[in-house]
């Protein structure tokens, strides 16, 4: 039995956000056809969900101004959900004309980040999103709510857990299917993640809880392990570790999908994601965005990829092999 096989197994739902969170933060505009090709490759890779684009103001997020064309151009893979980010009623109307599976409504858990990002108060966001939910409740479209800055705000610092739990509760009462807690600027740390995850699993057993980590301070995989140990089974991540909110100072990449899949599979979890195919996609991002991607496995190779021992040591190594077997 290998070390890997001794560890617990379980299904983890990998939700790929590179086409939205990743591309929204790039300096170059990725052409519509290239976005469509990227999304088609990602959805052929085994992700449970792909966040395709956002129906935000093209002035606020110019990188995703082609949202309709992208949604109409992608191939729909069986078993993959296609989600889009929606900040307001206008965004919901646009999204509903594009055959979406899920609307991912967004607001911030922090007042100042909500004002910077969405140019309105949290209560104004909540009331717009409430109207959106009432509209969508009569349709087959699933509703998720992403709460930005749920683990800390770049302007205010700590965001009280009660504030986060209260917003989750208010949205749960409106009948949403799921809530995502977003660590928008990488302020989460493992003990905090464990505590909040445990609280949400206890209070909202019927809600789909997703965690959305950014690796701004190098803690994203540690936070993932903390969440896993509390039974969280849905994670957002971005190929190449791209990502970041243009309206949050210092924001940088999402947790890197291929590094996360590599880790989860080593831990015995089942992600359904084809890692070699994902690594190829990540490498192919570089010419599209004009810089190197952030992943570690794309540089180092998988743990299973061994190197040839130098010829000069081959004889000694044979002796070790004999004594160890
Ligand atoms: N899609 C397209 N256009 C939109 C829109 C939407 N969802 N919402 C508003 N607009 C347009 C309006 O029609 C108006 O256009 P005009 O200037 O041609 O008349 C303009 O944007 C301003 O509208 P207003 O309602 O005053 O919005 P705003 O300027 O206060 O911006 C948001 C509010 C929410 C639309 C904007 O801040 C936004 O899109 N933010 C998204 C931020 C984001 O995605 N961050 C990263 C993800 S966390
Ligand atoms: Zn994000």
XYZ file of N, CA, C and O and ligand atoms in Angstrom, residues 20-21 24 54-61 64 85-92 94 106 113 115-120 128 148 184 244-247, ligand 1:
192
model
N -12.529 34.245 -15.165
C -13.136 35.457 -14.589
C -12.163 36.159 -13.638
O -11.611 37.206 -13.969
N -11.885 35.558 -12.486
C -11.021 36.225 -11.502
C -9.617 36.423 -12.078
O -8.967 37.452 -11.839
N -9.664 39.089 -15.198
C -10.101 40.457 -14.846
C -8.941 41.314 -14.354
O -9.003 42.539 -14.383
N -17.735 37.820 -16.138
C -18.595 38.582 -15.231
C -19.411 39.589 -16.015
O -18.938 40.151 -17.003
N -20.636 39.783 -15.548
C -21.528 40.763 -16.176
C -21.500 42.037 -15.335
O -22.492 42.452 -14.760
N -20.312 42.600 -15.284
C -20.080 43.836 -14.547
C -20.035 44.978 -15.550
O -20.115 44.768 -16.765
N -19.870 46.185 -15.036
C -19.768 47.325 -15.940
C -18.462 47.214 -16.737
O -17.399 46.996 -16.161
N -18.529 47.358 -18.073
C -17.292 47.263 -18.868
C -16.307 48.379 -18.532
O -15.115 48.246 -18.779
N -16.824 49.452 -17.911
C -15.897 50.506 -17.465
C -15.135 50.020 -16.228
O -13.957 50.316 -16.058
N -15.819 49.294 -15.366
C -15.168 48.813 -14.132
C -14.197 47.670 -14.441
O -13.105 47.607 -13.878
N -14.609 46.747 -15.323
C -13.781 45.565 -15.624
C -13.659 45.435 -17.160
O -14.331 44.576 -17.784
N -13.250 42.061 -19.227
C -14.338 41.099 -19.439
C -15.522 41.762 -20.152
O -16.675 41.346 -19.985
N -20.220 35.888 -12.778
C -20.322 36.838 -11.667
C -21.316 37.941 -12.017
O -21.294 38.472 -13.129
N -22.165 38.254 -11.039
C -23.223 39.258 -11.254
C -23.204 40.245 -10.076
O -23.391 39.832 -8.932
N -23.013 41.553 -10.331
C -22.954 42.497 -9.207
C -24.261 43.234 -8.933
O -24.412 43.839 -7.882
N -25.186 43.225 -9.916
C -26.403 44.052 -9.763
C -27.497 43.547 -10.715
O -27.287 42.583 -11.481
N -28.644 44.231 -10.685
C -29.790 43.816 -11.504
C -29.476 43.823 -13.000
O -29.845 42.912 -13.735
N -28.785 44.900 -13.423
C -28.430 45.008 -14.841
C -27.574 43.810 -15.270
O -27.774 43.224 -16.325
N -26.641 43.426 -14.403
C -25.789 42.267 -14.685
C -26.621 40.991 -14.773
O -26.369 40.133 -15.633
N -27.619 40.866 -13.892
C -28.463 39.662 -13.902
C -29.264 39.575 -15.197
O -29.388 38.493 -15.793
N -28.446 40.801 -18.126
C -27.518 40.414 -19.204
C -27.189 38.917 -19.116
O -27.181 38.207 -20.117
N -22.342 38.906 -6.196
C -21.186 39.323 -5.402
C -21.469 40.570 -4.579
O -22.122 41.500 -5.048
N -14.689 47.914 1.351
C -14.390 47.201 0.106
C -15.614 47.183 -0.804
O -15.497 47.299 -2.024
N -17.835 49.496 -1.080
C -17.912 50.823 -1.709
C -16.863 50.984 -2.801
O -17.136 51.585 -3.839
N -15.674 50.477 -2.579
C -14.603 50.617 -3.582
C -14.904 49.765 -4.805
O -14.724 50.202 -5.941
N -15.348 48.556 -4.557
C -15.508 47.576 -5.636
C -16.812 47.754 -6.404
O -16.845 47.637 -7.626
N -17.879 48.039 -5.661
C -19.213 48.043 -6.286
C -19.879 49.412 -6.234
O -20.996 49.581 -6.715
N -19.208 50.357 -5.643
C -19.666 51.754 -5.592
C -21.040 51.907 -4.941
O -21.878 52.698 -5.375
N -21.284 51.096 -3.925
C -22.515 51.238 -3.136
C -22.289 50.647 -1.740
O -21.289 49.942 -1.515
N -30.223 45.116 -3.809
C -30.215 44.783 -5.251
C -30.144 43.262 -5.453
O -30.845 42.703 -6.289
N -17.020 38.853 -0.670
C -15.612 39.262 -0.742
C -15.124 39.699 0.641
O -15.931 40.075 1.500
N -10.211 37.796 -0.416
C -9.901 38.629 -1.577
C -8.443 39.076 -1.634
O -7.855 39.140 -2.716
N -7.192 38.246 -8.971
C -7.090 39.402 -8.088
C -8.161 40.415 -8.417
O -8.615 40.519 -9.555
N -8.566 41.144 -7.377
C -9.601 42.156 -7.552
C -8.943 43.500 -7.834
O -8.156 43.989 -7.013
N -9.251 44.129 -8.977
C -8.615 45.411 -9.289
C -8.981 46.523 -8.303
O -8.338 47.562 -8.295
N -10.011 46.294 -7.460
C -10.433 47.330 -6.505
C -10.077 46.978 -5.061
O -10.708 47.449 -4.121
N -23.269 45.664 -16.873
C -23.019 46.631 -17.798
N -23.120 47.941 -17.556
C -23.511 48.302 -16.326
C -23.787 47.371 -15.322
C -23.652 46.005 -15.634
N -23.863 45.052 -14.734
N -24.146 48.032 -14.218
C -24.093 49.348 -14.505
N -23.715 49.503 -15.790
C -23.502 50.749 -16.511
C -24.692 51.674 -16.450
O -25.582 51.357 -17.482
C -24.018 53.012 -16.614
O -23.680 53.192 -17.970
P -23.529 54.646 -18.632
O -22.379 55.319 -17.939
O -23.241 54.334 -20.073
O -24.828 55.306 -18.376
C -22.721 52.840 -15.852
O -22.431 51.443 -15.860
C -22.791 53.352 -14.453
O -23.900 52.767 -13.814
P -24.095 52.824 -12.226
O -25.322 52.092 -11.854
O -23.953 54.252 -11.785
O -22.903 51.938 -11.760
P -21.576 52.367 -11.044
O -20.722 53.184 -11.920
O -21.893 52.865 -9.687
O -20.894 50.895 -10.888
C -21.088 48.526 -10.733
C -21.518 49.846 -10.191
C -21.468 47.455 -9.718
C -21.764 48.251 -12.029
C -19.565 48.548 -10.972
O -18.920 49.075 -9.868
C -19.017 47.183 -11.286
O -19.310 46.594 -12.313
N -18.175 46.649 -10.399
C -17.641 45.328 -10.573
C -16.356 45.201 -9.840
C -15.783 43.817 -9.988
O -16.195 42.999 -10.781
N -14.743 43.550 -9.179
C -14.044 42.327 -9.212
C -14.827 41.166 -8.742
S -14.905 41.033 -6.997
